[in-house]
Coordinates of C-alpha atoms and ligand atoms in Angstrom, one line a residue:
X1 CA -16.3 49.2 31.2
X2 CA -13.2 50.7 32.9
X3 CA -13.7 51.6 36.7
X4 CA -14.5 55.2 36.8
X5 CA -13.2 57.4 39.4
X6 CA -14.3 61.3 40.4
X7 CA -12.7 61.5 43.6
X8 CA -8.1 61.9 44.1
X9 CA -9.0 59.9 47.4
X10 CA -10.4 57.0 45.7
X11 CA -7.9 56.4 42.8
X12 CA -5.2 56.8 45.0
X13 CA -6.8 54.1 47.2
X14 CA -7.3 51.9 43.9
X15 CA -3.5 52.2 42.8
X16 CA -2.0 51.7 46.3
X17 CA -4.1 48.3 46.1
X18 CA -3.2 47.5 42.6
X19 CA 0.3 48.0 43.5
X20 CA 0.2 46.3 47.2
X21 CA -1.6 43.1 45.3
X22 CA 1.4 42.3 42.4
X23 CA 4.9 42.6 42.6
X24 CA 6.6 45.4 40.2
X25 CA 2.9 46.2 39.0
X26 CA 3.3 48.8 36.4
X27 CA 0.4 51.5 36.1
X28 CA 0.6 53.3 32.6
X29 CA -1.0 56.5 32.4
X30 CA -2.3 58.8 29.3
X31 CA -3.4 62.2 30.3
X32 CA -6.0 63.6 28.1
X33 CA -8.6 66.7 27.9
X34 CA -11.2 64.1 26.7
X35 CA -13.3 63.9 23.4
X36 CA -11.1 60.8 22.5
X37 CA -9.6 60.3 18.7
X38 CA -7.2 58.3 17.1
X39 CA -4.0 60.1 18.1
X40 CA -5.5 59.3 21.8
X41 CA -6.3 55.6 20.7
X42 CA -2.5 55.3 20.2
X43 CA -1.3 56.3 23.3
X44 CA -3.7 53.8 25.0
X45 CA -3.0 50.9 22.5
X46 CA 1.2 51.6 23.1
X47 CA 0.2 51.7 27.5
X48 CA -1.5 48.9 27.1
X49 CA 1.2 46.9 25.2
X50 CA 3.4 48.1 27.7
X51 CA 2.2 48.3 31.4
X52 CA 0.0 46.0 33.3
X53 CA -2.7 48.4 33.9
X54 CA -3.7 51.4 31.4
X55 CA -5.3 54.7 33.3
X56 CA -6.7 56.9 31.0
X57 CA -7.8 61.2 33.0
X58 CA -10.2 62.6 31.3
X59 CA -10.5 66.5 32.8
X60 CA -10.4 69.6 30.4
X61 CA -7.8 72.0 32.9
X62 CA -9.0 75.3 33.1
X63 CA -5.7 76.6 34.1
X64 CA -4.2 75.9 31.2
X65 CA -6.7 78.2 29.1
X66 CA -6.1 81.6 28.9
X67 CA -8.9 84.5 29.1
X68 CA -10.6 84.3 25.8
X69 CA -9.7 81.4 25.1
X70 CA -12.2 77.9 23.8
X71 CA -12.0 76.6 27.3
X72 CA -15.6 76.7 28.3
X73 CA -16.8 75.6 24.5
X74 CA -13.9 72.6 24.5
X75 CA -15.8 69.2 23.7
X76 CA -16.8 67.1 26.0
X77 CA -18.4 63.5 25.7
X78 CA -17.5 61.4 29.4
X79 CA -20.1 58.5 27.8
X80 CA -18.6 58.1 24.4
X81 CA -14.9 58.6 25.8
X82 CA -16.2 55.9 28.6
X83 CA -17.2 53.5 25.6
X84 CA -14.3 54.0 23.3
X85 CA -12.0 53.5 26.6
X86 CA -13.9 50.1 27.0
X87 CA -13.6 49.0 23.6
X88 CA -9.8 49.7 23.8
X89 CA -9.3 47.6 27.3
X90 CA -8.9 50.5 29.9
X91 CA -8.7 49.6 33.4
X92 CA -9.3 52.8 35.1
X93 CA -10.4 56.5 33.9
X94 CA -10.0 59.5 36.3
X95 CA -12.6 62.1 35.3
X96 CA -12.4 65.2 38.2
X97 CA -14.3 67.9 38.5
X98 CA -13.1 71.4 38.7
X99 CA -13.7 71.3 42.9
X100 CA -11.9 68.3 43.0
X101 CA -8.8 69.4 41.3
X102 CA -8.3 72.8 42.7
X103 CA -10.1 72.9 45.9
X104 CA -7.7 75.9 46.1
X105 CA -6.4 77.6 42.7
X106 CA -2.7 76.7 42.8
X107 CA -0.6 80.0 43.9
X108 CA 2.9 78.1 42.6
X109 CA 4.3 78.9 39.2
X110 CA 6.2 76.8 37.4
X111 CA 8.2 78.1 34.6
X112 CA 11.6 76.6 32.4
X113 CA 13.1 79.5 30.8
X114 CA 13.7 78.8 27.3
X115 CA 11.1 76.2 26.9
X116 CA 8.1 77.5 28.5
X117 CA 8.6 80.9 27.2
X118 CA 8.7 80.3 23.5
X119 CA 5.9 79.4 20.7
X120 CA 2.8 78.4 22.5
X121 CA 4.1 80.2 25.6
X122 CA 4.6 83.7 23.8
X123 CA 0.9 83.5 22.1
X124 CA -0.7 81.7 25.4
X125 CA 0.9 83.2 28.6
X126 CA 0.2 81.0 31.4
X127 CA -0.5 77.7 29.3
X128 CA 2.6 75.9 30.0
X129 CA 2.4 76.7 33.8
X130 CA -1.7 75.0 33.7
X131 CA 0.1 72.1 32.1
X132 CA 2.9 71.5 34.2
X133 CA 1.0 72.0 37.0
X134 CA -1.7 69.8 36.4
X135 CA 0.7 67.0 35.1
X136 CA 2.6 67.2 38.2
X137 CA -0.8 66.9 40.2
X138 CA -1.7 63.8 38.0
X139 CA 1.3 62.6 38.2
X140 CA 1.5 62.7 42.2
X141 CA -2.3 61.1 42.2
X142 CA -1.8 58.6 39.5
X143 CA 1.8 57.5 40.8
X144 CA 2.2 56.2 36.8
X145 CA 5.2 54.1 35.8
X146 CA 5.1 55.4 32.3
X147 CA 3.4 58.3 30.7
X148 CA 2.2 59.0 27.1
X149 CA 2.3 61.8 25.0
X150 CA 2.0 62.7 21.9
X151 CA 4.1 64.7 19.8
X152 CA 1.3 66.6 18.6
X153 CA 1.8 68.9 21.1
X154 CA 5.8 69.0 20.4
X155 CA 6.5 71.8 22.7
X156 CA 4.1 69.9 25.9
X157 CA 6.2 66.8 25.6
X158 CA 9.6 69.0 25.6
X159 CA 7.9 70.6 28.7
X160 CA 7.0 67.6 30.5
X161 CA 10.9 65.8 29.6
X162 CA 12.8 68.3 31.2
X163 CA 10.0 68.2 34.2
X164 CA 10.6 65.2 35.3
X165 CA 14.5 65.4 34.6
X166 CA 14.4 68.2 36.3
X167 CA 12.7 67.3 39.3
X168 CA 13.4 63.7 39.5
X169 CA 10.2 62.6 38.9
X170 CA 9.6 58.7 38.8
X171 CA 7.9 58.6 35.9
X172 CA 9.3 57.2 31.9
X173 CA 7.8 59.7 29.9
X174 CA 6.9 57.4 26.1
X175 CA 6.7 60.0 22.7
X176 CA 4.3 58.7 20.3
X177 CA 4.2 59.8 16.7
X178 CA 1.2 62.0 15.7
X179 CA -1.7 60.6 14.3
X180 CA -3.2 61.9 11.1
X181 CA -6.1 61.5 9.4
X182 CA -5.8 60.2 6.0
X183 CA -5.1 63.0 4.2
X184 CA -3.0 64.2 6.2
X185 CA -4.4 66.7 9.2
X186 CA -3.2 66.1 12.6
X187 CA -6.0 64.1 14.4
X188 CA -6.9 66.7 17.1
X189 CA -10.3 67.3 19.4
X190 CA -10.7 70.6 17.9
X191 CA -11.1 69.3 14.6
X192 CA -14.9 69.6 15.1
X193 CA -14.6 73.2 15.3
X194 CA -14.1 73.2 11.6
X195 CA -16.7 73.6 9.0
X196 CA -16.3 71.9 6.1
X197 CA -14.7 74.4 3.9
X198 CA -12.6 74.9 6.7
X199 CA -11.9 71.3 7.3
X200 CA -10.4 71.7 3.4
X201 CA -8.0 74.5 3.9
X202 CA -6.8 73.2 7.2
X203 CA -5.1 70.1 5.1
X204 CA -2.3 73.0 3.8
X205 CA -0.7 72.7 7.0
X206 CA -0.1 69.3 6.4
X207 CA 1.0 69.9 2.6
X208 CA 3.0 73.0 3.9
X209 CA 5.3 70.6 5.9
X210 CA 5.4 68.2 2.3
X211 CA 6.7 71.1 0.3
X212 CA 8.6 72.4 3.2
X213 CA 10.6 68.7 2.9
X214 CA 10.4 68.7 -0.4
X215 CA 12.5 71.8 -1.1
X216 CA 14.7 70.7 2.0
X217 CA 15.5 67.4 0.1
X218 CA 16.2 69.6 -3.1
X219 CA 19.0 71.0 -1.0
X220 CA 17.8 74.1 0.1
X221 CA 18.4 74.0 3.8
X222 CA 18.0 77.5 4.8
X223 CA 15.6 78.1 7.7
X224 CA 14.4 81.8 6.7
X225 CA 13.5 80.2 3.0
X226 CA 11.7 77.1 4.2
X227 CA 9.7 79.3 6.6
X228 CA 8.9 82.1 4.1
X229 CA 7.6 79.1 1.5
X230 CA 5.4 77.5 4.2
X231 CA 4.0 81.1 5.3
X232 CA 2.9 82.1 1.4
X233 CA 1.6 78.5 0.6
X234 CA -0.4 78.8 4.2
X235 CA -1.9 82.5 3.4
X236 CA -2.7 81.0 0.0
X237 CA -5.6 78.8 1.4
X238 CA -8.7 80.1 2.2
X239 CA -10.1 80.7 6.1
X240 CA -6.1 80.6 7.0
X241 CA -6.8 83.4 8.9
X242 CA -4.1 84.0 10.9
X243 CA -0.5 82.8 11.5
X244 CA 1.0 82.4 14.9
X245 CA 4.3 81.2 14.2
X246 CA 6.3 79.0 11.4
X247 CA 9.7 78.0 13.0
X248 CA 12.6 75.7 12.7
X249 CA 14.0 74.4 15.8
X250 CA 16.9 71.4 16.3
X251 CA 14.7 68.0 18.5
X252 CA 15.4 70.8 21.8
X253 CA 13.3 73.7 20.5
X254 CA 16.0 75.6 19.5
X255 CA 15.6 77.7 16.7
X256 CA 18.3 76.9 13.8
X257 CA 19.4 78.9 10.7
X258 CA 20.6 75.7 9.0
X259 CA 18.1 73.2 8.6
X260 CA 19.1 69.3 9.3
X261 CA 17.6 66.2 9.3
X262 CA 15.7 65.7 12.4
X263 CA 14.8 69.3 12.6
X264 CA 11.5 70.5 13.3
X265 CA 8.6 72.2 11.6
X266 CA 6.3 74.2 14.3
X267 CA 3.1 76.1 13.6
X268 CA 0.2 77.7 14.7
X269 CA -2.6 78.4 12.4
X270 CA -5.8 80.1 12.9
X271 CA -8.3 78.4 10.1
X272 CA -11.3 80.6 10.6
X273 CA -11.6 80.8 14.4
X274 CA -10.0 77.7 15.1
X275 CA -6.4 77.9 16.4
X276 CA -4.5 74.5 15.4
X277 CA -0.9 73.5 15.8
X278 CA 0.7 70.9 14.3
X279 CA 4.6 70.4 13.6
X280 CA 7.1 68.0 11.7
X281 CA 10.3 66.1 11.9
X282 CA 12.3 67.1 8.3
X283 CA 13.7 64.2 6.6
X284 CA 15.3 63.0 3.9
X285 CA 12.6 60.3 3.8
X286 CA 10.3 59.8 1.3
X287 CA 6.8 60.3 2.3
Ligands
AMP301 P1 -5.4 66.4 24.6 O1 -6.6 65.7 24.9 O2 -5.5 67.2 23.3 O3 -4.8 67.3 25.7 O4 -4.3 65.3 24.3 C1 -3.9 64.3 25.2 C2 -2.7 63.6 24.7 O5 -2.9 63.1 23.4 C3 -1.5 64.6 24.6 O6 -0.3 63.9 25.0 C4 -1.5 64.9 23.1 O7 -0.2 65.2 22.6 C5 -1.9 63.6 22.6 N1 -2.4 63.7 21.2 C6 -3.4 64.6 20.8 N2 -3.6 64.5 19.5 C7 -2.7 63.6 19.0 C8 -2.4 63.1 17.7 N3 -3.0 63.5 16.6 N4 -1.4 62.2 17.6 C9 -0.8 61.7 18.7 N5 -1.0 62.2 20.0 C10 -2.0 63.1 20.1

């Protein structure tokens, strides 16, 4: 079993002993809201390829929900993310309460015009500030060499880049691919939300990126078009509910008339009452 701390105090005593013991100890760090999956799996496996020790948080941040929101219904499972964190060879998991965190509800803001104020931002005021704020806290507690995240959450990792560029942040922030089940949906702790029916439709956001390439590699590399076919083959399914957004961006999150290799796919569905997001990198690669 990993050591398991609740307390800033006590980690932070752990990793100044770690890192007084070895020389050049590296600490890597994955950051997670718990109810561990594959796509989490990954991030471990790649830490623990590359650092000496692997620390794995496990705290759902209630300042990154916004009123309304799924935070107080989120999943959570500490003993069966404890086990799977065992059977993957994690040193240490940090799992705070809500005291422990914010003895004091943070009164800073921290926003990145252009970045934070954009997709997720526009439909979920406040999230990227919760984010950046606790990753900065976890950050200053966890003191990691490198940092995982997935790109998953495309826009989060964007975030947390220019963060620590920003702010000169000791810290090697590692990008790993998304995970996907094997059809094809984005491996994501929300996925139990779905019912089964629902768990069916929400596979066209995965085959709306497919056609999305496939009319991309045809040579139709107009933005508005690509969009507009993703948006009707989405509204075709069943329980889509909803749409957010459907946008092409450049690898920066800028949006782009022209679409190019290396461009991205963002969206954000609503398959019944489930909100998912999901995005992909358009290639000239077969799938
Ligand atoms: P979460 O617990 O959802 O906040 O996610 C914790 C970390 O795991 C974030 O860096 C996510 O981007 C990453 N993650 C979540 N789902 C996936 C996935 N399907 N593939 C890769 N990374 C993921």
């Amino acid at each position: 079993m990993p050591r398991l701390f609740r307390r800033i105090k006590e980690i932070r005593g752990f990793i100044r002993d770690v890192k007084c013991e070895g020389n050049n100890v590296s600490v890597g760090f994955v950051p997670t809201m718990g109810y561990l999956h594959k796509g989490h799996m990954e991030l471990i496996k790649l830490s623990k390829l590359q650092n000496d020790i692997t620390v794995v948080s496990i705290y759902v941040n209630p300042l990154q929900f916004g009123a309304g929101e799924d935070f107080d219904r989120y999943p959570r499972d500490l003993d069966r993310d404890l086990e799977l964190c065992a059977e993957a060879g994690v040193d240490v998991v940090f799992a705070p309460s809500d005291e422990e965190m914010y003895q004091e509800l943070p009164i800073t803001k921290i926003e990145i015009p252009g970045l934070t104020d954009k997709l997720e931002g526009l439909y979920r005021p406040g999230h990227f500030n919760g984010v950046a704020i606790v990753v900065l806290k976890l950050f200053n507690i966890v003191q990691p060499t490198r940092a995982y995240f997935g790109e998953k959450d495309y826009q989060q990792l964007k975030v947390v880049e220019r963060l620590v560029k920003d702010l000169s942040i000791p810290v090697e922030i590692i990008p790993v691919p998304t995970v996907r089940e094997e059809d094809g949906l984005a491996c994501s702790s929300r996925n139990v939300y779905l019912s089964p029916e629902e768990r069916q439709s929400a596979l066209a956001i995965y085959k709306s990126f497919l056609l999305a390439q496939k009319l991309f590699q045809g040579g139709n590399t107009e933005a508005a078009l690509l969009k507009q076919a993703i948006r009707e083959f989405l509204l075709k399914h069943p329980h889509v509910s909803k749409i957010d957004y459907v946008e092409i961006t450049d690898e920066n999150l800028n949006p782009v008339n022209e679409v190019k290799e290396g461009d991205r796919i963002l969206v954000a569905v609503y398959v019944g009452n489930t909100r998912l997001i999901d995005n992909w990198r358009i290639s000239h690669e077969e799938v």
